Short mmCIF file of C-alpha atoms in Angstrom, two decimals:
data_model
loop_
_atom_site.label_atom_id
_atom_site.label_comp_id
_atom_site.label_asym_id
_atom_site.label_seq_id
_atom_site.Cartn_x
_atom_site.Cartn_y
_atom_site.Cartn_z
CA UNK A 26 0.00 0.00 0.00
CA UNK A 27 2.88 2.20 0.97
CA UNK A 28 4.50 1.75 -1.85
CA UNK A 29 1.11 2.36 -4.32
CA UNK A 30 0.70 5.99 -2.44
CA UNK A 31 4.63 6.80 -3.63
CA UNK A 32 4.21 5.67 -6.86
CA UNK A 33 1.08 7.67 -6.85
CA UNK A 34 2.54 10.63 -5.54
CA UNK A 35 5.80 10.79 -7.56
CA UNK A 36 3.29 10.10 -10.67
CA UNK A 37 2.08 13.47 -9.69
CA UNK A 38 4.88 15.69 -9.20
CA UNK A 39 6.20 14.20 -12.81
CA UNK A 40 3.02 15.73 -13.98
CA UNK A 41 3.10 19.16 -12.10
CA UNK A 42 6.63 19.01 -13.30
CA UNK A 43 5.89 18.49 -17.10
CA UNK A 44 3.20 20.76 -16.95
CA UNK A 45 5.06 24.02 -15.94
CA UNK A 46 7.91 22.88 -17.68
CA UNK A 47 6.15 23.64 -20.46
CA UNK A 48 3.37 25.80 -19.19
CA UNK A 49 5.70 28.43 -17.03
CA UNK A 50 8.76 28.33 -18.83
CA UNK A 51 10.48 31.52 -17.56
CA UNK A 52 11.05 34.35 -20.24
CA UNK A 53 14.56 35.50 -21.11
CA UNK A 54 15.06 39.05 -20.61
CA UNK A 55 16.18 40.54 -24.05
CA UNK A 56 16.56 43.86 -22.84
CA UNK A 57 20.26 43.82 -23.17
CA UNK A 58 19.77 42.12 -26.89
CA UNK A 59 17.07 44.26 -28.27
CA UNK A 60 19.76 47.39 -27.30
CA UNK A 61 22.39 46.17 -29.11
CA UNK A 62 21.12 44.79 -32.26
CA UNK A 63 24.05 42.96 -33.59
CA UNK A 64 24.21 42.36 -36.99
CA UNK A 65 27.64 40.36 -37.17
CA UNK A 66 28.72 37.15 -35.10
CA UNK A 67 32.26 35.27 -35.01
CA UNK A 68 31.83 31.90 -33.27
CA UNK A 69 35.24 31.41 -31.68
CA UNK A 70 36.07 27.42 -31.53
CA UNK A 71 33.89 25.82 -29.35
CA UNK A 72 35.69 24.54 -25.70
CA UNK A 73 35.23 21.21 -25.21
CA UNK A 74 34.08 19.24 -21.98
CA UNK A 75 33.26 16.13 -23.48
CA UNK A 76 35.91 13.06 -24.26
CA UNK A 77 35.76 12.98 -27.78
CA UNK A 78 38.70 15.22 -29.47
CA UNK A 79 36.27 15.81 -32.47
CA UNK A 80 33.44 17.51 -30.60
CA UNK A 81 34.85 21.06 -30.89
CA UNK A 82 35.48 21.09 -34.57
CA UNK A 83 32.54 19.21 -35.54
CA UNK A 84 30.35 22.21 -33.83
CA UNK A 85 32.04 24.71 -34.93
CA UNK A 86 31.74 23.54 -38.75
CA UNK A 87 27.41 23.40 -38.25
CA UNK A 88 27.35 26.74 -36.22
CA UNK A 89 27.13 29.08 -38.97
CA UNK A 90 24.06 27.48 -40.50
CA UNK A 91 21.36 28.65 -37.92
CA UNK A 92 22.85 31.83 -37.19
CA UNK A 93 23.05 32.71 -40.88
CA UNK A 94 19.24 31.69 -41.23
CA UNK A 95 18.42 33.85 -38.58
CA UNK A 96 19.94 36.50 -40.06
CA UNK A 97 23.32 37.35 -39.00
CA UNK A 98 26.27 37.85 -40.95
CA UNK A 99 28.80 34.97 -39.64
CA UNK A 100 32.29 35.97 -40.04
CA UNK A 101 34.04 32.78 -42.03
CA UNK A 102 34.80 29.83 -39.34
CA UNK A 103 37.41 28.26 -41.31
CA UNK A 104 39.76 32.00 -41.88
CA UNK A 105 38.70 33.15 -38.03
CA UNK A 106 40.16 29.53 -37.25
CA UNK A 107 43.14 29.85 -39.35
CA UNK A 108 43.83 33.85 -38.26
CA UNK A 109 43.88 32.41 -34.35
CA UNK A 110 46.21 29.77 -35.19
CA UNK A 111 48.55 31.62 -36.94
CA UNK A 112 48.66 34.03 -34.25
CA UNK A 113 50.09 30.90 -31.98
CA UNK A 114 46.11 30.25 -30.37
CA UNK A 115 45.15 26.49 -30.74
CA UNK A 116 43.60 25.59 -27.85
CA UNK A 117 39.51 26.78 -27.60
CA UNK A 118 40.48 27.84 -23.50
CA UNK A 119 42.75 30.28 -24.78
CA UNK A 120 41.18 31.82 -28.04
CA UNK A 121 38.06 32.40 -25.40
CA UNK A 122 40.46 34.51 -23.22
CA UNK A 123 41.33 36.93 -26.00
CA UNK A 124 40.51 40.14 -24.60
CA UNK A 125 36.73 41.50 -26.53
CA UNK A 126 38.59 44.76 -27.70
CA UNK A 127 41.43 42.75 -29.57
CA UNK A 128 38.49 40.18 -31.61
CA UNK A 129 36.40 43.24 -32.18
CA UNK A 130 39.74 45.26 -33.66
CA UNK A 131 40.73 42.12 -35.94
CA UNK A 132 37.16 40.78 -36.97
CA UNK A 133 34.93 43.52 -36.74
CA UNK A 134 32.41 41.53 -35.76
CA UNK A 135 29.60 43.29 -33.50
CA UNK A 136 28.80 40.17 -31.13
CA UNK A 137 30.91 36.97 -30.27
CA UNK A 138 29.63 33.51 -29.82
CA UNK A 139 31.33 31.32 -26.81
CA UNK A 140 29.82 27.66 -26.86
CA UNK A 141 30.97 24.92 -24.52
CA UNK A 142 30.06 21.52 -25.98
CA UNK A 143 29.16 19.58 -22.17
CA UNK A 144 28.26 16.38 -24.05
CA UNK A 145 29.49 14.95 -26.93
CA UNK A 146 29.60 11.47 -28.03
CA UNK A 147 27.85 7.81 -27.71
CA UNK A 148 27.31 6.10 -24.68
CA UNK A 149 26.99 1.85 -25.50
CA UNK A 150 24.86 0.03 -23.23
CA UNK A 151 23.56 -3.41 -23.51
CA UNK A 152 20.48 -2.83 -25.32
CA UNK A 153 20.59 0.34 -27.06
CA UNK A 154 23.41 2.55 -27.09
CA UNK A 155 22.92 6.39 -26.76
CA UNK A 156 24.61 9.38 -28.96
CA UNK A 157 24.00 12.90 -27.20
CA UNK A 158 25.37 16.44 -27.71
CA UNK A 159 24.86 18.84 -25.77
CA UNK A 160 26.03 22.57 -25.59
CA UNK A 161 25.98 25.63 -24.14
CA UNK A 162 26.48 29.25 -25.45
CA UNK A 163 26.51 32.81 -24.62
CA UNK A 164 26.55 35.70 -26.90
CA UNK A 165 28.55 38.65 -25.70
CA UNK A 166 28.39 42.10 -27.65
CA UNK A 167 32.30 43.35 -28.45
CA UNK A 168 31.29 46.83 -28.31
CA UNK A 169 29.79 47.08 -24.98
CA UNK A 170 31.32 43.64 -23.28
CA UNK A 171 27.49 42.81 -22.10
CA UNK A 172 26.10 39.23 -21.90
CA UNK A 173 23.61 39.34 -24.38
CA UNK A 174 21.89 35.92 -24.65
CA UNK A 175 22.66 32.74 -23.11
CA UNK A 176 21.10 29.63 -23.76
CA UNK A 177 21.63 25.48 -24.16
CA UNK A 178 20.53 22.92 -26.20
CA UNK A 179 20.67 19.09 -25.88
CA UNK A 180 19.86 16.77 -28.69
CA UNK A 181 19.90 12.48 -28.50
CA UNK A 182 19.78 9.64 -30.94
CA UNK A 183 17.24 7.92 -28.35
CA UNK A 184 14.57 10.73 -28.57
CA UNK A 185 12.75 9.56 -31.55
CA UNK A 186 11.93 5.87 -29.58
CA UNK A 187 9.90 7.00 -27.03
CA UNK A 188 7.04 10.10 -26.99
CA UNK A 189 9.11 12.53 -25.09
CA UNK A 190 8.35 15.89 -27.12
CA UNK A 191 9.81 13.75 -30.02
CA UNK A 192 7.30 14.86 -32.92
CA UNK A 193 8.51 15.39 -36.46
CA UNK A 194 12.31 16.66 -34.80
CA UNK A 195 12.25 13.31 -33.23
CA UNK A 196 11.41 11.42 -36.61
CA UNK A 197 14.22 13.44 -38.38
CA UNK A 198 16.89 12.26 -35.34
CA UNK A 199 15.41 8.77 -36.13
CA UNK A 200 15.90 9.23 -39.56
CA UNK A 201 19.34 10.57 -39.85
CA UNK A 202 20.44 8.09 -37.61
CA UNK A 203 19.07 5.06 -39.11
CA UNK A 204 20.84 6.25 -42.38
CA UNK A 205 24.10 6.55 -40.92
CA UNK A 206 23.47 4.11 -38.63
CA UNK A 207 26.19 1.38 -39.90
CA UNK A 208 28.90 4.81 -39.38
CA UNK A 209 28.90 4.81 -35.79
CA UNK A 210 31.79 7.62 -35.57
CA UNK A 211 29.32 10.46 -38.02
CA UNK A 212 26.54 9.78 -35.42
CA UNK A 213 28.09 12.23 -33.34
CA UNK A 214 28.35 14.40 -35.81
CA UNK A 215 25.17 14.38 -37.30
CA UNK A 216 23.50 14.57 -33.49
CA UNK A 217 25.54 17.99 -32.94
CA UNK A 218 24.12 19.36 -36.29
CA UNK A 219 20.78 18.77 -34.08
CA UNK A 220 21.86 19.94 -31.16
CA UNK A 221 23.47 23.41 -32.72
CA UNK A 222 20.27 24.15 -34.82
CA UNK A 223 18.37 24.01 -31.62
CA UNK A 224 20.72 25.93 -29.25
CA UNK A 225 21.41 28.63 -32.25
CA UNK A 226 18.05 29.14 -34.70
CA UNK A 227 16.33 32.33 -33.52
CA UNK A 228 12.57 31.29 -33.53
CA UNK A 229 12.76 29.12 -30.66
CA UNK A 230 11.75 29.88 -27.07
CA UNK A 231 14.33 31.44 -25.19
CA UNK A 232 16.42 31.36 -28.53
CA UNK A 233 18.19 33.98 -30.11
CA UNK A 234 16.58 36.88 -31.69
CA UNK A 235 16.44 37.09 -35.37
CA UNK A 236 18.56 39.40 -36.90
CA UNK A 237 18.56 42.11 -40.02
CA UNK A 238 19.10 39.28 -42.49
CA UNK A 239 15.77 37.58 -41.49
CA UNK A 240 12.85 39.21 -42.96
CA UNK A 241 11.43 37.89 -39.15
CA UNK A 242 13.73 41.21 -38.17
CA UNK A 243 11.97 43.22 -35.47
CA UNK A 244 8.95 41.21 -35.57
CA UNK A 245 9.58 38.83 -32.62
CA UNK A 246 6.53 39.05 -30.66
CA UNK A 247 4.08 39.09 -33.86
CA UNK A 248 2.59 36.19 -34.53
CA UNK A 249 3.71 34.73 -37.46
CA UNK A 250 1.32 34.28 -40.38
CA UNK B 24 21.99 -3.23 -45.37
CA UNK B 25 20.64 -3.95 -48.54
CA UNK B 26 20.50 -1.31 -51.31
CA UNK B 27 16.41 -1.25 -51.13
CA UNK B 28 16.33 -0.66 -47.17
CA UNK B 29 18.80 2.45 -47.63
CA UNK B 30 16.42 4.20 -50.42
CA UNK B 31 13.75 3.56 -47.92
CA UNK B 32 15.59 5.59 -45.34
CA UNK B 33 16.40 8.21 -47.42
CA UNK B 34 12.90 8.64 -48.92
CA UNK B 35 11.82 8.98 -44.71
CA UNK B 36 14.76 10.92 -44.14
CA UNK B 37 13.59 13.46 -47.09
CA UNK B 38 9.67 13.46 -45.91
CA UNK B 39 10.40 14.17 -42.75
CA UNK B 40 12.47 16.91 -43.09
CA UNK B 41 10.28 18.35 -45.73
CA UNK B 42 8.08 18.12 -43.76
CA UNK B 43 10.03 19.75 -40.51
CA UNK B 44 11.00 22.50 -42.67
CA UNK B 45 7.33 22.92 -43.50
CA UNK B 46 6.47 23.79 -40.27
CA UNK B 47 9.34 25.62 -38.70
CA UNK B 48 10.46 28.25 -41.75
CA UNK B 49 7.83 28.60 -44.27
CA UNK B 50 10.22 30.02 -46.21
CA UNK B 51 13.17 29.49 -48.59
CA UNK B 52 16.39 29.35 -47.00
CA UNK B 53 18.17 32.54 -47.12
CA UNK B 54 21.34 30.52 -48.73
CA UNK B 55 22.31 28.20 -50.71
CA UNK B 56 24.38 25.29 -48.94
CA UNK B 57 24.45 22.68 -50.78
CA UNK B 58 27.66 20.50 -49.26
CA UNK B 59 29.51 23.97 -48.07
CA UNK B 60 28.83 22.86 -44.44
CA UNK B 61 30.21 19.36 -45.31
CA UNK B 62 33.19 20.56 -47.17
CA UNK B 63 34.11 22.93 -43.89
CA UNK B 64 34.27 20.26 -41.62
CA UNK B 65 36.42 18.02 -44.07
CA UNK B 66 38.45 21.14 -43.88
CA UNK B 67 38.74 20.87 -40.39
CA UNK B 68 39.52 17.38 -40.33
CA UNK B 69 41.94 17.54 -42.78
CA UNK B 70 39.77 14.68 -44.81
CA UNK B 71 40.22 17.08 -47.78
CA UNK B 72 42.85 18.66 -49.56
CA UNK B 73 42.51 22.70 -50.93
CA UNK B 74 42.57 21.46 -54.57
CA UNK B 75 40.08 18.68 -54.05
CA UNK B 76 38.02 21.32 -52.29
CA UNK B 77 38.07 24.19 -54.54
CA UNK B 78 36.39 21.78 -57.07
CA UNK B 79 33.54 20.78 -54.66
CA UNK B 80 32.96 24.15 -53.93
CA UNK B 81 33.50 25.98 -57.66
CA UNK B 82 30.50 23.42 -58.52
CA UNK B 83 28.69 24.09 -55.56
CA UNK B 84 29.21 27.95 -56.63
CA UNK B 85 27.90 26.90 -59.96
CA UNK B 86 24.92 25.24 -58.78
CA UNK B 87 23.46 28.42 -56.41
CA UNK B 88 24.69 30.87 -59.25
CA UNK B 89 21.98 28.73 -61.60
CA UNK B 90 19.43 28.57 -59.16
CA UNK B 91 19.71 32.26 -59.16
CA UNK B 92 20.27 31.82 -54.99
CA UNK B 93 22.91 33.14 -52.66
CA UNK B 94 26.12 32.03 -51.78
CA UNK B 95 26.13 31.87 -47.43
CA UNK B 96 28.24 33.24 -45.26
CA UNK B 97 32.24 32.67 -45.20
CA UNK B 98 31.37 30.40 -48.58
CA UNK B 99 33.80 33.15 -50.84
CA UNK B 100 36.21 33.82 -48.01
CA UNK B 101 37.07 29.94 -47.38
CA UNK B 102 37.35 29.44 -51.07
CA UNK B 103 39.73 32.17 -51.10
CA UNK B 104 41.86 31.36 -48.36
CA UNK B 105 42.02 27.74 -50.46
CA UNK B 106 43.09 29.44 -53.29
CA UNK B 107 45.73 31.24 -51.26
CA UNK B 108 47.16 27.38 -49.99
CA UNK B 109 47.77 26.71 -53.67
CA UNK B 110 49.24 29.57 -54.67
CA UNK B 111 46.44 31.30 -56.66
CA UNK B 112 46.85 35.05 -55.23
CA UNK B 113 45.01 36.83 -57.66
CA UNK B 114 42.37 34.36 -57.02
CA UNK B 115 42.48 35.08 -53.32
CA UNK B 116 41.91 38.18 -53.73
CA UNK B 117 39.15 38.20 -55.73
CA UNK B 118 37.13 36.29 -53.51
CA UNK B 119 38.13 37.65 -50.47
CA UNK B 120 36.95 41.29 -52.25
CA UNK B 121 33.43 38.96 -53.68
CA UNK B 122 33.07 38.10 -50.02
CA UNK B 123 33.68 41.69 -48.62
CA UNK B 124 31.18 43.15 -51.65
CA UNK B 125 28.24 40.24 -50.66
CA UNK B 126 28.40 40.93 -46.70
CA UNK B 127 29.78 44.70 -45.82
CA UNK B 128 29.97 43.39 -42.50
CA UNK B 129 32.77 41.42 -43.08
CA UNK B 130 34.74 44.52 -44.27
CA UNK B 131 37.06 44.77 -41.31
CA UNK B 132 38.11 41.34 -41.39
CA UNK B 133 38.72 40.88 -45.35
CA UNK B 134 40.83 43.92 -45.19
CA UNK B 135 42.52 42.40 -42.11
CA UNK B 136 42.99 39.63 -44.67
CA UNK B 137 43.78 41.39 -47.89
CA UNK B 138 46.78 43.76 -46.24
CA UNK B 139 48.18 40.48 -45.09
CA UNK B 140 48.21 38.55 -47.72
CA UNK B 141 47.84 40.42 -50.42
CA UNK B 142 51.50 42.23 -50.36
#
């Protein structure tokens, strides 16, 4: 009987918990973002917390694809790279200590992107092994040196086999993995694409904002038609 | 896994994100990306030499230039940097200054670029 009312009662909180997880989600203040407009990003090379050596790199190559589509011009990932490391900078730690005054000097860019990949990689288990990437990021204007947005973003090869919030985004995980699926080392890869279109597209809740690119410029708020 | 099982997947793959992209954008992309992305990280990887990528990408230039769409982003400026590996600088240059004409906002850095290279 005891056990029946626990069961019961954690059954419950899940359910309060679901709810205003999606029913309360706090807003992020834009205040700082809507002030400084940037039109320009450079992603610097993404640290990386996770085990696998090719998480940074594979990031930083699918970054410029949602911020581009939101509207930003994203200064080229490849020369910004190459500009760093020529300059003796290899490491991610160190290219994100480069004072804001000496990246806004070189690149000219109005905002830069800092991303921490947490997660990156596959985890084998008995019965199904799991590939998940996630990330964090925070968008810091180089004129001004404020925090502008910050945000995170998870994606998982798993989320298309069960119902949680998995939807058509879950059937296109499912998809892309099946069709890789015999290329166990591009799973990663393919689950970070994932991941970085949800942590960077503007559009989403607490996303980015869209910016002058996007014909969705200055509209956030309307509802779209 | 036979040849007929991987069509399968790829016709599922292509529904569903036709139909993802259906619901989230509406809209064309602003770009044309063709296999830019995928030629970036081969880049990075060092999968992929400059020649073999200046092909991929003066076809993928090709293809956007006949679909009347534009080139993204860093697409120019990557190629040119390429063309600077194998020599090419008047090449370079050109498509640092293509890059620099398409996005203003990347003025500071091509002419970063341009001084340095560029004699």
């Amino acid at each position: 009987m005891k056990h029946i009312v626990t069961a019961k009662l954690g059954l419950t909180l899940l359910a309060i918990s679901l709810l205003s997880g999606c029913a309360t989600q706090a807003k992020y203040d834009y205040a700082e973002f809507r002030a400084s407009r940037p039109a320009s990003i450079l992603v610097l090379p993404p640290v990386n917390s996770s085990p696998d050596v090719n998480a940074t790199y594979s990031m930083l190559s699918q970054a410029t694809v949602p911020l581009a589509e939101s509207g930003y011009y994203v200064l080229p990932v490849t020369l910004v790279d190459e500009a760093f490391k020529q300059n003796g900078l290899t490491a991610p730690t160190d290219i994100q200590q480069v004072p804001l005054a000496k990246l806004r000097e070189i690149f000219g860019a109005d905002a830069a992107l800092y991303v921490n990949v947490r997660q990156y990689g596959t985890t084998y288990a008995v019965i199904v092994s799991e590939t998940r990437v996630t990330a964090e990021a925070k968008l810091v204007d180089l004129r001004t040196g404020k925090t502008l947005w910050e945000g995170s973003a998870t994606a998982s090869s798993n989320e298309g086999n069960n119902n949680s919030g998995g939807g058509l985004v879950g059937m296109l995980v499912t998809a892309v993995i099946s069709q890789i699926a015999d290329s166990l080392s591009n799973r990663g890869h393919a689950i970070a694409g994932i991941t970085s279109q949800r942590l960077l597209a503007a559009g989403r809740p607490n996303g980015i904002l869209f910016g002058p690119r996007s014909p969705h410029y200055l509209k956030e708020g309307v509802p779209t038609p | 896994m036979t040849s007929l099982t991987k069509v399968r997947l790829c016709v599922v793959a292509a529904i569903s994100m036709s139909a993802l992209a259906g619901c989230v954008t509406r809209q064309q992309p602003l770009y044309y990306w063709g296999g830019y992305q995928t030629e970036v990280y081969g880049h990075f990887k060092g999968d992929k030499g400059p020649e073999e990528q200046i092909q991929a990408l003066e076809a993928e230039r090709e293809q956007a230039l006949a679909k009347g769409r534009a080139l993204p982003p860093g697409f120019q400026a990557h190629l040119a940097m390429l063309y600077g590996k194998t020599g090419r600088s008047d090449r370079l240059v050109e498509n640092l200054e293509a890059e620099r004409t398409q996005f203003p906002e990347s003025a500071t850095f091509m002419d970063f670029l341009l001084k340095k290279f560029a004699r």
